Amino acid sequence: MTLADPSTPPDDLIKEGSDAGFMADVVEASRTQPVLVDFWATWCGPCRTLTPMLEKAVRAAGGAVKLVKIDVDKNPAYAGQLRVQSIPTVYAFVNGQPVDGFQGAVPESQLRAFIDKLTGGESANSDIEQLMGMGEESLALNDLGGAAQAFAQVLTLEPGHEGAVAGMARVYLADGDLDQARQTIAMAPADSKNAQVQSVRAQLSLASTAPTGAGAELEARVAADPSDHQARYDLSLAQAAAGDLKGAVDSLLAIVAADREWNDQAARKQLLTVFDAAGAASDVARDGRRRLSSILFA
């Protein structure tokens, strides 16, 4: 399956400008939507800090605003007309006129507030929420292409969005492409606290420990000897790798109920990984934790 590239930026939201194109790219374009003009230069240290944050904020605004970057060394005319005294300087144009601006590198929170003020608060937050919902719904329906497209759009609007990174990884997991799922989830910070990211990493951990034996063979071994905890444990690994997390929980709880100390409490420890894979708020995790507590504290 060919999935969308989440690194592709929206068309025409961000562009390199010039004096020759200023009227079309800034003045005329601002008659249909606000345009930010970033006056910068290659030798300007603060520009190297501000410009990437500006690009991120503009993408996060989801098309509510555009950004035109003007190198003042190569294009001094409009910088002079607008009396740019120092760089970076950012002007906001609306309806063909400069209406607001600031100088110097500012925090991301201030950039977001600047854009929200300019657009009346029309940020991409609602679009992102809607797209994430579409992605989740598509995944639930096993529409992997639709899910991938929705999550990729979120990453276009907000590169690095951890929920969307996890969503793309889950698409690859559902498609059986473990290598691509690992590469995708690596886009999230290693110390991420995002529950969806942790869930995917737990699922990949489960998949990597799956036994080579077929689930049917392991089920037969357990049926023949219910006290064969190793066979039941291996069965739980196979169930988890196949996505049957509830079945894996049932198998592991059966081991804990029979011998909670078996193999240095391996079943209880594996249960925690399965709960993480299912998600802390899932029915599988909540019911499993309740049943585990009943066994341990009976």
Coordinates of C-alpha atoms in Angstrom, one line a residue:
M1 CA 0.0 0.0 0.0
T2 CA 1.3 3.5 -0.9
L3 CA 0.7 6.0 1.8
A4 CA 0.8 9.8 1.6
D5 CA 4.0 11.6 2.5
P6 CA 3.3 13.5 5.8
S7 CA 6.3 15.8 5.1
T8 CA 4.7 17.5 2.1
P9 CA 3.8 21.1 2.9
P10 CA 0.6 22.7 1.8
D11 CA 0.8 24.3 -1.6
D12 CA 1.6 28.0 -1.6
L13 CA 1.2 28.6 2.1
I14 CA 4.9 29.5 2.4
K15 CA 7.1 31.0 -0.4
E16 CA 10.2 32.9 -1.1
G17 CA 9.3 36.4 -2.1
S18 CA 11.0 39.2 -4.1
D19 CA 10.5 42.8 -4.9
A20 CA 9.3 41.9 -8.3
G21 CA 6.6 39.6 -7.0
F22 CA 5.7 41.7 -3.9
M23 CA 2.5 43.2 -5.4
A24 CA 1.1 39.8 -6.5
D25 CA 2.4 37.6 -3.6
V26 CA 1.6 40.1 -0.8
V27 CA -0.6 43.0 -1.7
E28 CA -3.0 41.3 -4.0
A29 CA -2.9 38.0 -2.1
S30 CA -3.8 39.7 1.1
R31 CA -7.1 40.8 -0.3
T32 CA -8.3 37.2 0.0
Q33 CA -6.5 36.1 3.2
P34 CA -3.9 37.7 5.6
V35 CA -0.3 37.5 4.5
L36 CA 2.8 37.6 6.8
V37 CA 6.0 39.1 5.3
D38 CA 9.2 38.0 7.0
F39 CA 12.0 40.3 6.2
W40 CA 15.3 38.5 6.9
A41 CA 18.9 38.0 5.7
T42 CA 21.3 35.1 5.6
W43 CA 23.7 36.7 8.1
C44 CA 21.0 37.4 10.7
G45 CA 21.2 35.0 13.6
P46 CA 17.7 35.7 15.1
C47 CA 16.2 35.2 11.7
R48 CA 17.4 31.6 11.8
T49 CA 15.5 31.2 15.0
L50 CA 12.3 33.0 14.0
T51 CA 11.8 31.8 10.4
P52 CA 11.3 28.1 11.3
M53 CA 8.9 29.0 14.1
L54 CA 7.0 31.3 11.7
E55 CA 6.7 28.4 9.1
K56 CA 5.5 26.0 11.8
A57 CA 2.9 28.5 13.1
V58 CA 1.6 29.3 9.5
R59 CA 1.2 25.6 8.8
A60 CA -0.6 25.1 12.1
A61 CA -3.0 27.8 11.1
G62 CA -4.2 25.5 8.4
G63 CA -4.5 27.9 5.5
A64 CA -5.9 30.9 7.4
V65 CA -2.7 32.9 6.7
K66 CA 0.2 32.8 4.2
L67 CA 3.9 33.6 4.7
V68 CA 6.2 35.4 2.2
K69 CA 9.9 35.5 3.1
I70 CA 11.9 38.4 1.7
D71 CA 15.7 38.4 1.8
V72 CA 16.4 42.2 2.3
D73 CA 19.9 41.9 0.8
K74 CA 18.6 40.7 -2.5
N75 CA 15.3 42.6 -2.3
P76 CA 15.8 46.0 -0.6
A77 CA 13.0 48.0 -2.2
Y78 CA 9.9 47.2 -0.2
A79 CA 11.9 46.8 3.0
G80 CA 13.0 50.4 2.5
Q81 CA 9.5 51.6 1.7
L82 CA 8.2 49.9 4.9
R83 CA 11.1 51.4 6.9
V84 CA 12.4 48.1 8.1
Q85 CA 15.1 49.3 10.6
S86 CA 16.3 45.9 11.9
I87 CA 15.7 42.2 11.1
P88 CA 13.9 40.0 11.5
T89 CA 10.9 42.2 11.0
V90 CA 7.4 40.7 10.3
Y91 CA 4.6 42.7 8.8
A92 CA 1.0 41.4 8.5
F93 CA -0.9 42.5 5.4
V94 CA -4.7 42.5 5.1
N95 CA -6.7 43.9 2.2
G96 CA -3.6 45.2 0.5
Q97 CA -2.4 47.2 3.6
P98 CA 0.1 46.5 6.4
V99 CA -2.0 46.3 9.6
D100 CA 0.3 44.9 12.3
G101 CA 3.9 43.7 12.8
F102 CA 6.8 43.1 15.2
Q103 CA 10.6 43.0 15.3
G104 CA 13.0 40.4 16.6
A105 CA 12.6 36.7 17.4
V106 CA 9.6 36.1 19.7
P107 CA 8.4 33.0 21.5
E108 CA 6.1 30.5 19.7
S109 CA 3.2 31.4 22.0
Q110 CA 3.5 35.0 20.9
L111 CA 3.5 34.0 17.3
R112 CA 0.4 31.9 17.7
A113 CA -1.3 34.8 19.5
F114 CA -0.3 37.2 16.7
I115 CA -1.8 34.9 14.0
D116 CA -4.9 34.3 16.1
K117 CA -5.4 38.0 16.5
L118 CA -4.9 38.5 12.7
T119 CA -7.3 35.7 11.7
G120 CA -9.9 36.2 14.4
G121 CA -8.7 33.0 16.1
E122 CA -9.2 30.9 13.0
S123 CA -6.5 28.4 13.8
A124 CA -6.2 24.8 12.5
N125 CA -7.1 23.3 15.9
S126 CA -10.7 22.5 14.8
D127 CA -9.4 21.1 11.5
I128 CA -6.8 19.0 13.2
E129 CA -9.4 17.6 15.6
Q130 CA -11.7 16.8 12.7
L131 CA -9.0 15.1 10.7
M132 CA -7.9 13.1 13.8
G133 CA -11.5 12.0 14.2
M134 CA -11.7 11.0 10.5
G135 CA -8.4 9.1 10.9
E136 CA -9.6 7.2 13.9
E137 CA -13.0 6.4 12.3
S138 CA -11.2 5.1 9.1
L139 CA -8.9 2.9 11.1
A140 CA -11.9 1.4 13.0
L141 CA -13.4 0.6 9.6
N142 CA -10.1 -0.8 8.3
D143 CA -10.0 1.9 5.7
L144 CA -6.2 2.2 5.9
G145 CA -5.9 4.5 2.9
G146 CA -8.4 7.0 4.3
A147 CA -6.8 6.9 7.7
A148 CA -3.3 7.5 6.3
Q149 CA -4.6 10.5 4.3
A150 CA -6.2 12.0 7.3
F151 CA -3.2 11.6 9.6
A152 CA -0.9 12.8 6.8
Q153 CA -3.0 16.0 6.5
V154 CA -2.6 16.6 10.2
L155 CA 1.1 16.3 9.9
T156 CA 1.1 18.8 7.1
L157 CA -0.8 21.3 9.3
E158 CA 1.3 20.5 12.4
P159 CA 4.5 18.6 11.7
G160 CA 5.4 16.4 14.6
H161 CA 1.8 16.1 15.9
E162 CA 2.3 13.0 18.2
G163 CA -1.2 11.7 17.8
A164 CA -0.9 11.8 14.0
V165 CA 2.5 10.2 14.1
A166 CA 1.1 7.4 16.2
G167 CA -1.9 7.2 13.8
M168 CA 0.3 6.7 10.8
A169 CA 2.3 4.1 12.7
R170 CA -0.9 2.3 13.5
V171 CA -1.9 2.3 9.9
Y172 CA 1.4 0.6 9.0
L173 CA 0.9 -1.9 11.9
A174 CA -2.6 -2.7 10.6
D175 CA -1.0 -3.2 7.1
G176 CA 1.5 -5.6 8.6
D177 CA 4.5 -3.3 7.8
L178 CA 6.3 -3.5 11.2
D179 CA 9.5 -1.9 9.8
Q180 CA 7.7 1.2 8.5
A181 CA 5.7 1.4 11.7
R182 CA 9.0 1.5 13.7
Q183 CA 10.4 4.2 11.4
T184 CA 7.3 6.3 11.7
I185 CA 6.9 6.1 15.5
A186 CA 10.6 7.1 15.8
M187 CA 9.4 10.6 14.6
A188 CA 8.0 11.0 18.1
P189 CA 10.3 12.0 20.9
A190 CA 11.9 9.1 22.7
D191 CA 10.5 10.3 26.0
S192 CA 7.0 11.0 24.7
K193 CA 4.3 10.8 27.3
N194 CA 1.6 10.7 24.6
A195 CA -0.7 7.7 25.3
Q196 CA -1.1 6.9 21.6
V197 CA 2.7 6.9 21.0
Q198 CA 3.2 4.7 24.1
S199 CA 0.5 2.4 22.8
V200 CA 2.2 1.9 19.4
R201 CA 5.6 1.3 21.0
A202 CA 4.0 -1.3 23.3
Q203 CA 2.3 -3.0 20.3
L204 CA 5.6 -3.1 18.5
S205 CA 7.3 -4.6 21.5
L206 CA 4.6 -7.3 21.6
A207 CA 5.0 -8.0 17.9
S208 CA 8.8 -8.4 18.3
T209 CA 8.3 -11.0 21.0
A210 CA 5.7 -13.1 19.2
P211 CA 6.7 -16.9 19.1
T212 CA 7.2 -18.7 15.8
G213 CA 4.6 -21.3 16.6
A214 CA 1.1 -20.9 15.2
G215 CA -1.7 -19.8 17.6
A216 CA -3.7 -23.0 16.9
E217 CA -0.8 -25.2 17.9
L218 CA -0.4 -23.3 21.2
E219 CA -4.1 -23.4 21.9
A220 CA -4.0 -27.2 21.4
R221 CA -1.0 -27.5 23.9
V222 CA -2.9 -25.4 26.5
A223 CA -6.1 -27.5 26.0
A224 CA -4.1 -30.7 26.4
D225 CA -2.3 -29.4 29.6
P226 CA -3.9 -26.4 31.3
S227 CA -0.9 -26.3 33.7
D228 CA 1.6 -25.7 30.9
H229 CA 2.1 -22.0 31.7
Q230 CA 4.9 -21.6 29.1
A231 CA 2.5 -22.7 26.3
R232 CA -0.2 -20.3 27.7
Y233 CA 2.3 -17.5 27.9
D234 CA 3.5 -18.1 24.3
L235 CA -0.2 -18.2 23.3
S236 CA -0.7 -14.7 24.9
L237 CA 2.2 -13.4 22.9
A238 CA 0.8 -14.8 19.7
Q239 CA -2.6 -13.3 20.5
A240 CA -1.2 -9.9 21.2
A241 CA 0.8 -9.9 18.0
A242 CA -2.3 -10.7 16.1
G243 CA -4.2 -7.8 17.7
D244 CA -6.3 -10.0 20.1
L245 CA -5.4 -8.0 23.2
K246 CA -8.4 -9.2 25.1
G247 CA -7.4 -12.8 24.4
A248 CA -3.9 -12.1 25.6
V249 CA -5.1 -10.6 28.8
D250 CA -7.3 -13.6 29.4
S251 CA -4.4 -16.0 28.9
L252 CA -2.0 -14.0 31.1
L253 CA -4.6 -13.6 33.9
A254 CA -5.1 -17.4 33.9
I255 CA -1.4 -17.8 34.6
V256 CA -1.4 -15.2 37.4
A257 CA -4.4 -16.9 39.0
A258 CA -2.7 -20.3 38.9
D259 CA 0.8 -19.2 39.9
R260 CA 1.4 -15.5 40.3
E261 CA 5.2 -16.1 40.9
W262 CA 5.7 -18.2 37.7
N263 CA 8.9 -17.3 35.9
D264 CA 9.6 -14.3 38.0
Q265 CA 6.1 -12.9 37.6
A266 CA 6.5 -12.9 33.8
A267 CA 2.7 -13.0 33.2
R268 CA 2.0 -10.0 35.4
K269 CA 4.8 -8.0 33.8
Q270 CA 3.6 -8.9 30.3
L271 CA 0.1 -7.8 31.3
L272 CA 1.3 -4.2 31.9
T273 CA 2.7 -4.1 28.3
V274 CA -0.6 -5.4 26.9
F275 CA -2.4 -2.7 28.9
D276 CA -0.1 -0.1 27.5
A277 CA -0.7 -1.4 24.0
A278 CA -4.5 -1.3 24.4
G279 CA -4.4 2.2 25.9
A280 CA -4.9 3.1 29.5
A281 CA -8.5 4.3 28.9
S282 CA -9.5 1.2 26.9
D283 CA -12.1 -1.3 28.1
V284 CA -9.4 -4.0 27.7
A285 CA -7.0 -2.2 30.1
R286 CA -9.6 -1.2 32.6
D287 CA -11.3 -4.6 32.8
G288 CA -7.9 -6.3 32.8
R289 CA -6.6 -4.2 35.7
R290 CA -9.8 -4.8 37.7
R291 CA -9.5 -8.5 37.2
L292 CA -5.8 -8.5 38.0
S293 CA -6.4 -6.6 41.3
S294 CA -9.1 -9.1 42.2
I295 CA -6.6 -11.9 41.8
L296 CA -3.7 -10.3 43.6
F297 CA -5.7 -9.0 46.5
A298 CA -8.2 -11.8 46.9

